Amino acid sequence: MGNLLGSWRLKEPSTVEECDSTWGSDSEGDEPAAADDSGVSEAAGPAEGDRAAGDPEDASPQLAESPDSVSKMKRSFYAARDLYKYRHSYPNYRKSRQPNEYRNLRFYLNKIPLVPDGIYVEEILTKWRGDYDKLEHNHTYIQWLFPLREQGLNFYAHELTQEEIKEFQSTREAKRRFLAAYSLMLDFYGIKLLDKSGNVARASNWPQRFQHLNESQHNYLRITRILKSLGELGYEAFKAPLVHLFLEESLCHNTLPNMLHSALEYFVYTIRLPATRRRLLRYARQHYRPAHAFLWGPPPKRRGGVGAGGGGVGSGSSGIRAPAPTPEQQRRGEESTGGIGTVVSSYEAGASLDLAAGLGSSALMAAGPRERSEHNDVVLL
């Protein structure tokens, strides 16, 4: 029976709508608190402080797509599924049988260097700040500075584990250096960290750095990784201020127009609290041009429905497709039915709590060349 249970997998979403729970409990008011996607309680985030954006109507970039091209735009399922797995703590990951060496923690304690370059974290933090050429062209340090529970392109870097995350969060020296690494990368992007709540603003070097960031789009993949790592290591509340700044710069000031798609498709969806995602997406929708091309919700309301047995939306329904159940909801449903005879469409049923606490590898598929490159790098960087 143990082997049989070990082969089962929790049901995974098969559409963008099932991956995205953002609007599943929509309310036009901004909720002060809400349960996050993962089922793990998070510390309350800092006030997101909508910044004054001058005259957004005049400053908002105008997209040049024709109505025909706009109608063909759609969200990436592969991005949505990758971020669903992240927000839900990689539900189908199988725990490694290898001993946990805590290499990420030991790196941040300055006890071992990153591999393959042989550089210690303290050297990066003290000597690399302001060396923008090195930060731009070296591609091995980012996986060590911002570890995740998924494999990156630097195969010498080690994936985080649940046990290592707990140890990291209780180690003051590691947390201090992690925030210093975050500040280092913000400076590289032309941004400064204002306080211990995660609020951010333009740095004095922002004109040159924003110009570079707008043109160096592989850094958007790094930013996705940084946001994920913030959430893994106890700084979930730091995400919203940074994402809000990127949306404001892209939409209202047109300083980072090339970043807009990544901010909406990736950055926002690294945030676990649906209420926080809704606030950011409402802000984006207010300034997005053309308004009818905004793809990220809320879903349009439908009126009426089909007759009995038609399988359509009934009268009075909002027409919002229910998101896929979380791993915790699936577990509870199985417990209520005794865990026997559960039908899970074309996916295998999940019955193991160990799997629900694990992490999973991200898919490496995409619909088009740009999506394929961007998604694969976001997953692996």
Tab-separated table of C-alpha atoms in Angstrom:
chain	number	residue	atom	x	y	z
A	1	MET	CA	0.000	0.000	0.000
A	2	GLY	CA	2.875	2.349	0.766
A	3	ASN	CA	4.284	1.928	-2.736
A	4	LEU	CA	0.841	2.446	-4.246
A	5	LEU	CA	0.277	5.675	-2.326
A	6	GLY	CA	3.756	6.840	-3.223
A	7	SER	CA	2.888	6.603	-6.928
A	8	TRP	CA	-0.230	8.764	-6.647
A	9	ARG	CA	-0.139	12.431	-7.551
A	10	LEU	CA	-2.328	15.326	-6.526
A	11	LYS	CA	-4.544	16.669	-9.271
A	12	GLU	CA	-2.859	19.493	-11.165
A	13	PRO	CA	-4.692	22.271	-13.032
A	14	SER	CA	-5.082	21.931	-16.780
A	15	THR	CA	-6.149	25.493	-17.691
A	16	VAL	CA	-5.075	29.015	-16.835
A	17	GLU	CA	-8.379	29.512	-15.009
A	18	GLU	CA	-7.742	26.536	-12.771
A	19	CYS	CA	-4.245	27.818	-11.975
A	20	ASP	CA	-5.477	31.266	-11.006
A	21	SER	CA	-7.461	31.671	-7.786
A	22	THR	CA	-7.034	35.463	-7.780
A	23	TRP	CA	-10.659	36.299	-8.572
A	24	GLY	CA	-12.275	33.183	-7.109
A	25	SER	CA	-13.458	35.119	-4.029
A	26	ASP	CA	-13.579	38.535	-5.660
A	27	SER	CA	-14.884	41.522	-3.784
A	28	GLU	CA	-14.774	45.050	-5.133
A	29	GLY	CA	-13.429	46.237	-1.792
A	30	ASP	CA	-9.786	45.581	-0.958
A	31	GLU	CA	-9.836	43.008	1.780
A	32	PRO	CA	-7.504	43.727	4.695
A	33	ALA	CA	-6.636	40.060	5.043
A	34	ALA	CA	-7.189	36.812	3.193
A	35	ALA	CA	-5.964	33.259	3.190
A	36	ASP	CA	-3.037	32.716	0.882
A	37	ASP	CA	-3.003	30.105	-1.870
A	38	SER	CA	-0.637	27.751	-0.118
A	39	GLY	CA	-2.689	27.276	3.035
A	40	VAL	CA	0.318	28.470	5.060
A	41	SER	CA	-0.303	31.599	7.081
A	42	GLU	CA	1.934	34.531	6.184
A	43	ALA	CA	2.900	37.602	8.146
A	44	ALA	CA	0.854	40.628	7.253
A	45	GLY	CA	2.494	42.628	4.466
A	46	PRO	CA	3.425	46.291	4.627
A	47	ALA	CA	0.993	48.883	3.451
A	48	GLU	CA	1.208	48.910	-0.286
A	49	GLY	CA	0.955	52.664	-0.414
A	50	ASP	CA	-0.263	53.491	-3.898
A	51	ARG	CA	2.214	56.077	-5.086
A	52	ALA	CA	1.078	59.266	-6.710
A	53	ALA	CA	1.609	58.729	-10.397
A	54	GLY	CA	1.139	62.236	-11.736
A	55	ASP	CA	-1.392	62.146	-14.528
A	56	PRO	CA	-1.665	58.443	-15.393
A	57	GLU	CA	-4.076	59.048	-18.243
A	58	ASP	CA	-1.464	61.057	-20.098
A	59	ALA	CA	1.512	58.951	-19.060
A	60	SER	CA	0.107	55.475	-19.684
A	61	PRO	CA	1.734	53.839	-22.703
A	62	GLN	CA	-0.559	53.224	-25.640
A	63	LEU	CA	-0.377	49.741	-27.126
A	64	ALA	CA	-0.406	49.715	-30.901
A	65	GLU	CA	-2.050	46.343	-31.501
A	66	SER	CA	-4.974	46.263	-33.877
A	67	PRO	CA	-8.290	44.876	-32.586
A	68	ASP	CA	-7.590	41.644	-34.471
A	69	SER	CA	-4.188	41.137	-32.853
A	70	VAL	CA	-5.526	42.044	-29.414
A	71	SER	CA	-8.256	39.438	-29.717
A	72	LYS	CA	-5.590	36.769	-30.307
A	73	MET	CA	-3.607	37.603	-27.177
A	74	LYS	CA	-3.931	35.128	-24.360
A	75	ARG	CA	-2.253	34.272	-21.101
A	76	SER	CA	0.438	31.614	-20.913
A	77	PHE	CA	-0.709	28.363	-19.333
A	78	TYR	CA	2.891	27.386	-18.734
A	79	ALA	CA	3.589	30.530	-16.707
A	80	ALA	CA	0.317	30.103	-14.800
A	81	ARG	CA	1.071	26.463	-13.970
A	82	ASP	CA	4.651	27.201	-12.876
A	83	LEU	CA	3.488	29.908	-10.476
A	84	TYR	CA	0.553	27.801	-9.263
A	85	LYS	CA	3.053	25.121	-8.239
A	86	TYR	CA	5.227	27.707	-6.502
A	87	ARG	CA	2.312	29.247	-4.582
A	88	HIS	CA	1.117	25.778	-3.536
A	89	SER	CA	4.558	24.626	-2.349
A	90	TYR	CA	5.231	22.244	-5.248
A	91	PRO	CA	2.607	19.644	-4.277
A	92	ASN	CA	3.866	16.715	-6.395
A	93	TYR	CA	7.548	16.933	-5.579
A	94	ARG	CA	9.146	13.768	-4.275
A	95	LYS	CA	11.516	14.339	-1.421
A	96	SER	CA	15.127	13.507	-2.240
A	97	ARG	CA	16.680	10.546	-0.494
A	98	GLN	CA	20.034	12.322	-0.433
A	99	PRO	CA	21.156	13.687	2.941
A	100	ASN	CA	20.279	17.332	3.520
A	101	GLU	CA	23.582	19.220	3.511
A	102	TYR	CA	22.092	22.706	4.045
A	103	ARG	CA	24.443	24.089	1.426
A	104	ASN	CA	22.386	27.246	0.855
A	105	LEU	CA	22.450	28.069	4.536
A	106	ARG	CA	26.165	27.301	4.819
A	107	PHE	CA	26.824	29.566	1.836
A	108	TYR	CA	24.987	32.415	3.553
A	109	LEU	CA	26.978	31.770	6.727
A	110	ASN	CA	30.110	32.341	4.613
A	111	LYS	CA	31.321	28.798	5.308
A	112	ILE	CA	31.393	27.542	1.719
A	113	PRO	CA	31.811	29.369	-1.614
A	114	LEU	CA	29.398	29.247	-4.488
A	115	VAL	CA	30.255	26.665	-7.118
A	116	PRO	CA	31.743	26.728	-9.714
A	117	ASP	CA	33.270	30.191	-9.218
A	118	GLY	CA	34.614	29.642	-5.713
A	119	ILE	CA	33.352	33.027	-4.431
A	120	TYR	CA	32.102	33.564	-0.878
A	121	VAL	CA	28.930	35.494	-0.180
A	122	GLU	CA	30.737	38.160	1.831
A	123	GLU	CA	32.935	38.983	-1.152
A	124	ILE	CA	29.865	39.424	-3.350
A	125	LEU	CA	28.158	41.669	-0.816
A	126	THR	CA	31.203	43.882	-0.173
A	127	LYS	CA	32.997	43.987	-3.533
A	128	TRP	CA	30.325	43.527	-6.198
A	129	ARG	CA	28.013	46.372	-5.228
A	130	GLY	CA	28.101	48.921	-8.040
A	131	ASP	CA	30.033	46.572	-10.348
A	132	TYR	CA	27.176	46.428	-12.811
A	133	ASP	CA	29.129	44.697	-15.586
A	134	LYS	CA	29.932	41.796	-13.285
A	135	LEU	CA	26.377	41.554	-11.985
A	136	GLU	CA	25.057	41.624	-15.537
A	137	HIS	CA	27.363	39.112	-17.170
A	138	ASN	CA	27.986	36.565	-14.422
A	139	HIS	CA	25.220	33.959	-14.500
A	140	THR	CA	26.176	31.608	-11.668
A	141	TYR	CA	25.698	33.711	-8.545
A	142	ILE	CA	21.959	34.393	-8.817
A	143	GLN	CA	20.973	30.781	-7.998
A	144	TRP	CA	23.078	30.889	-4.827
A	145	LEU	CA	21.943	34.323	-3.667
A	146	PHE	CA	18.265	33.487	-4.222
A	147	PRO	CA	17.733	29.748	-3.737
A	148	LEU	CA	14.470	28.007	-4.585
A	149	ARG	CA	12.876	24.598	-4.218
A	150	GLU	CA	13.429	23.989	-7.926
A	151	GLN	CA	16.520	23.363	-10.016
A	152	GLY	CA	18.210	26.291	-11.770
A	153	LEU	CA	20.576	26.561	-14.698
A	154	ASN	CA	23.566	26.373	-12.364
A	155	PHE	CA	23.446	22.666	-11.595
A	156	TYR	CA	26.067	23.120	-8.887
A	157	ALA	CA	23.542	25.122	-6.889
A	158	HIS	CA	21.323	23.126	-4.540
A	159	GLU	CA	17.568	23.236	-4.178
A	160	LEU	CA	16.113	24.446	-0.912
A	161	THR	CA	14.338	21.979	1.352
A	162	GLN	CA	11.613	22.540	3.917
A	163	GLU	CA	14.035	21.740	6.722
A	164	GLU	CA	16.658	24.141	5.389
A	165	ILE	CA	14.088	26.923	5.014
A	166	LYS	CA	13.113	26.591	8.681
A	167	GLU	CA	16.746	26.659	9.763
A	168	PHE	CA	17.489	29.636	7.508
A	169	GLN	CA	14.601	31.660	8.883
A	170	SER	CA	15.830	31.140	12.425
A	171	THR	CA	19.448	32.163	11.658
A	172	ARG	CA	20.002	35.895	12.106
A	173	GLU	CA	23.311	36.044	10.223
A	174	ALA	CA	21.871	34.324	7.167
A	175	LYS	CA	18.815	36.596	7.122
A	176	ARG	CA	20.999	39.701	7.440
A	177	ARG	CA	23.100	38.679	4.455
A	178	PHE	CA	20.018	37.698	2.450
A	179	LEU	CA	18.575	41.204	2.851
A	180	ALA	CA	21.964	42.651	1.893
A	181	ALA	CA	21.885	40.528	-1.274
A	182	TYR	CA	18.377	41.806	-2.032
A	183	SER	CA	19.569	45.388	-1.577
A	184	LEU	CA	22.543	44.665	-3.854
A	185	MET	CA	20.276	43.537	-6.688
A	186	LEU	CA	17.837	46.402	-6.157
A	187	ASP	CA	20.719	48.847	-6.565
A	188	PHE	CA	21.688	47.033	-9.773
A	189	TYR	CA	18.153	47.702	-11.031
A	190	GLY	CA	18.114	51.371	-9.940
A	191	ILE	CA	15.980	50.840	-6.827
A	192	LYS	CA	16.607	51.351	-3.110
A	193	LEU	CA	15.183	49.498	-0.118
A	194	LEU	CA	13.610	52.078	2.202
A	195	ASP	CA	12.884	50.160	5.375
A	196	LYS	CA	12.518	46.790	7.080
A	197	SER	CA	8.960	46.471	5.783
A	198	GLY	CA	10.134	46.077	2.194
A	199	ASN	CA	9.071	49.467	0.818
A	200	VAL	CA	11.118	50.564	-2.194
A	201	ALA	CA	11.661	53.643	-4.360
A	202	ARG	CA	13.779	54.874	-7.226
A	203	ALA	CA	17.491	55.154	-6.385
A	204	SER	CA	19.628	58.076	-7.501
A	205	ASN	CA	20.983	55.996	-10.389
A	206	TRP	CA	17.548	55.102	-11.710
A	207	PRO	CA	17.715	56.793	-15.175
A	208	GLN	CA	20.696	54.754	-16.355
A	209	ARG	CA	19.685	51.559	-14.607
A	210	PHE	CA	16.058	51.662	-15.790
A	211	GLN	CA	17.251	52.173	-19.346
A	212	HIS	CA	19.467	49.117	-19.005
A	213	LEU	CA	16.719	47.093	-17.316
A	214	ASN	CA	14.262	47.945	-20.072
A	215	GLU	CA	16.701	46.596	-22.661
A	216	SER	CA	18.165	43.636	-20.718
A	217	GLN	CA	15.136	41.416	-20.514
A	218	HIS	CA	16.886	38.361	-19.099
A	219	ASN	CA	16.860	40.305	-15.826
A	220	TYR	CA	13.083	39.835	-15.724
A	221	LEU	CA	13.785	36.135	-15.229
A	222	ARG	CA	16.127	36.983	-12.366
A	223	ILE	CA	13.463	39.202	-10.798
A	224	THR	CA	10.943	36.352	-10.909
A	225	ARG	CA	13.472	34.198	-9.092
A	226	ILE	CA	14.188	36.923	-6.526
A	227	LEU	CA	10.473	37.336	-5.792
A	228	LYS	CA	10.019	33.594	-5.354
A	229	SER	CA	13.020	33.384	-3.047
A	230	LEU	CA	11.744	36.260	-0.917
A	231	GLY	CA	8.586	34.271	-0.292
A	232	GLU	CA	10.433	31.057	0.489
A	233	LEU	CA	12.750	32.626	3.066
A	234	GLY	CA	10.196	34.597	5.068
A	235	TYR	CA	9.894	37.900	3.184
A	236	GLU	CA	6.569	37.445	1.402
A	237	ALA	CA	5.587	40.971	2.446
A	238	PHE	CA	8.483	42.446	0.438
A	239	LYS	CA	7.018	41.359	-2.897
A	240	ALA	CA	4.039	43.694	-3.289
A	241	PRO	CA	5.969	46.997	-2.944
A	242	LEU	CA	8.475	45.928	-5.605
A	243	VAL	CA	5.816	44.630	-8.006
A	244	HIS	CA	3.789	47.817	-7.511
A	245	LEU	CA	6.822	49.942	-8.377
A	246	PHE	CA	7.420	47.964	-11.571
A	247	LEU	CA	3.755	48.310	-12.581
A	248	GLU	CA	3.822	52.044	-11.904
A	249	GLU	CA	7.016	52.576	-13.871
A	250	SER	CA	5.763	50.467	-16.777
A	251	LEU	CA	2.205	51.782	-16.956
A	252	CYS	CA	2.303	55.334	-15.636
A	253	HIS	CA	5.783	56.637	-16.407
A	254	ASN	CA	6.677	54.461	-19.423
A	255	THR	CA	10.203	53.991	-18.072
A	256	LEU	CA	10.043	50.180	-18.255
A	257	PRO	CA	7.555	49.416	-21.049
A	258	ASN	CA	9.292	46.172	-22.028
A	259	MET	CA	8.800	44.824	-18.513
A	260	LEU	CA	5.022	45.192	-18.455
A	261	HIS	CA	4.165	41.722	-19.750
A	262	SER	CA	6.503	40.001	-17.297
A	263	ALA	CA	5.189	42.095	-14.412
A	264	LEU	CA	1.599	41.076	-15.144
A	265	GLU	CA	2.179	37.497	-16.227
A	266	TYR	CA	4.861	36.530	-13.715
A	267	PHE	CA	5.691	39.040	-10.967
A	268	VAL	CA	2.135	39.550	-9.711
A	269	TYR	CA	1.499	35.813	-9.558
A	270	THR	CA	4.454	35.087	-7.296
A	271	ILE	CA	2.374	36.725	-4.527
A	272	ARG	CA	0.494	34.197	-2.415
A	273	LEU	CA	-2.319	36.369	-1.035
A	274	PRO	CA	-5.160	36.600	-3.593
A	275	ALA	CA	-6.353	39.902	-2.075
A	276	THR	CA	-2.920	41.450	-2.676
A	277	ARG	CA	-2.869	40.183	-6.253
A	278	ARG	CA	-6.315	41.680	-6.794
A	279	ARG	CA	-5.198	45.103	-5.548
A	280	LEU	CA	-2.191	45.092	-7.866
A	281	LEU	CA	-4.226	43.933	-10.847
A	282	ARG	CA	-6.933	46.550	-10.233
A	283	TYR	CA	-4.212	49.188	-10.164
A	284	ALA	CA	-2.783	47.831	-13.425
A	285	ARG	CA	-6.196	47.634	-15.089
A	286	GLN	CA	-6.851	51.280	-14.208
A	287	HIS	CA	-3.810	52.403	-16.203
A	288	TYR	CA	-3.559	49.747	-18.925
A	289	ARG	CA	-4.039	50.861	-22.535
A	290	PRO	CA	-5.959	49.775	-24.510
A	291	ALA	CA	-8.259	48.908	-21.627
A	292	HIS	CA	-10.141	46.175	-23.518
A	293	ALA	CA	-6.878	44.222	-23.993
A	294	PHE	CA	-6.285	43.676	-20.267
A	295	LEU	CA	-6.127	39.888	-19.825
A	296	TRP	CA	-5.619	39.478	-16.110
A	297	GLY	CA	-9.134	39.860	-14.747
A	298	PRO	CA	-11.525	40.112	-13.234
A	299	PRO	CA	-13.402	37.706	-15.523
A	300	PRO	CA	-16.412	39.251	-17.270
A	301	LYS	CA	-19.763	38.625	-15.595
A	302	ARG	CA	-22.177	36.447	-17.491
A	303	ARG	CA	-25.943	36.733	-17.410
A	304	GLY	CA	-28.479	33.953	-17.766
A	305	GLY	CA	-27.557	30.371	-18.563
A	306	VAL	CA	-28.494	27.256	-20.446
A	307	GLY	CA	-31.236	24.813	-19.798
A	308	ALA	CA	-31.056	21.971	-17.337
A	309	GLY	CA	-28.416	19.453	-18.211
A	310	GLY	CA	-26.602	21.850	-20.503
A	311	GLY	CA	-23.620	22.150	-18.225
A	312	GLY	CA	-23.512	25.926	-18.653
A	313	VAL	CA	-23.592	28.841	-16.268
A	314	GLY	CA	-26.871	29.061	-14.420
A	315	SER	CA	-28.986	32.130	-13.860
A	316	GLY	CA	-27.417	34.517	-11.430
A	317	SER	CA	-23.974	32.931	-11.710
A	318	SER	CA	-20.946	35.175	-12.072
A	319	GLY	CA	-19.519	32.975	-14.806
A	320	ILE	CA	-16.197	32.719	-12.982
A	321	ARG	CA	-14.752	29.279	-13.330
A	322	ALA	CA	-13.802	27.829	-9.981
A	323	PRO	CA	-10.045	27.532	-9.464
A	324	ALA	CA	-8.469	24.149	-8.979
A	325	PRO	CA	-8.688	22.967	-5.367
A	326	THR	CA	-5.598	23.501	-3.295
A	327	PRO	CA	-3.657	20.446	-2.110
A	328	GLU	CA	-5.061	21.010	1.390
A	329	GLN	CA	-8.635	21.130	0.068
A	330	GLN	CA	-8.034	17.941	-1.877
A	331	ARG	CA	-6.727	16.211	1.233
A	332	ARG	CA	-9.772	17.232	3.237
A	333	GLY	CA	-12.101	16.015	0.504
A	334	GLU	CA	-10.388	12.662	0.424
A	335	GLU	CA	-10.570	12.336	4.198
A	336	SER	CA	-14.310	13.062	4.139
A	337	THR	CA	-14.861	10.201	1.667
A	338	GLY	CA	-12.473	7.808	3.328
A	339	GLY	CA	-9.882	8.309	0.594
A	340	ILE	CA	-11.466	5.551	-1.538
A	341	GLY	CA	-13.166	5.764	-4.885
A	342	THR	CA	-12.300	9.405	-5.563
A	343	VAL	CA	-12.429	10.242	-9.267
A	344	VAL	CA	-9.927	12.916	-10.362
A	345	SER	CA	-10.563	13.388	-14.108
A	346	SER	CA	-7.491	12.281	-16.069
A	347	TYR	CA	-5.056	12.809	-13.209
A	348	GLU	CA	-4.092	10.437	-10.444
A	349	ALA	CA	-5.635	11.031	-7.044
A	350	GLY	CA	-3.423	12.356	-4.282
A	351	ALA	CA	-3.609	10.753	-0.861
A	352	SER	CA	-0.211	11.330	0.741
A	353	LEU	CA	0.370	14.273	3.099
A	354	ASP	CA	4.081	14.011	2.439
A	355	LEU	CA	3.472	14.866	-1.205
A	356	ALA	CA	1.337	17.841	-0.263
A	357	ALA	CA	4.237	19.249	1.714
A	358	GLY	CA	6.792	18.618	-1.011
A	359	LEU	CA	7.828	20.516	-4.091
A	360	GLY	CA	7.611	19.790	-7.768
A	361	SER	CA	9.641	20.334	-10.892
A	362	SER	CA	8.260	22.892	-13.324
A	363	ALA	CA	7.195	22.015	-16.834
A	364	LEU	CA	9.405	22.962	-19.744
A	365	MET	CA	6.854	23.643	-22.469
A	366	ALA	CA	5.648	26.738	-24.274
A	367	ALA	CA	3.374	27.739	-27.108
A	368	GLY	CA	5.717	30.045	-28.995
A	369	PRO	CA	9.445	30.799	-29.253
A	370	ARG	CA	9.402	33.820	-26.936
A	371	GLU	CA	7.115	32.135	-24.407
A	372	ARG	CA	9.242	28.998	-24.489
A	373	SER	CA	12.444	30.898	-23.797
A	374	GLU	CA	10.932	33.107	-21.123
A	375	HIS	CA	9.107	30.336	-19.302
A	376	ASN	CA	11.998	27.911	-19.348
A	377	ASP	CA	14.366	30.524	-18.002
A	378	VAL	CA	11.941	31.601	-15.300
A	379	VAL	CA	11.679	28.011	-14.187
A	380	LEU	CA	15.357	27.203	-14.387
A	381	LEU	CA	17.258	30.450	-13.792
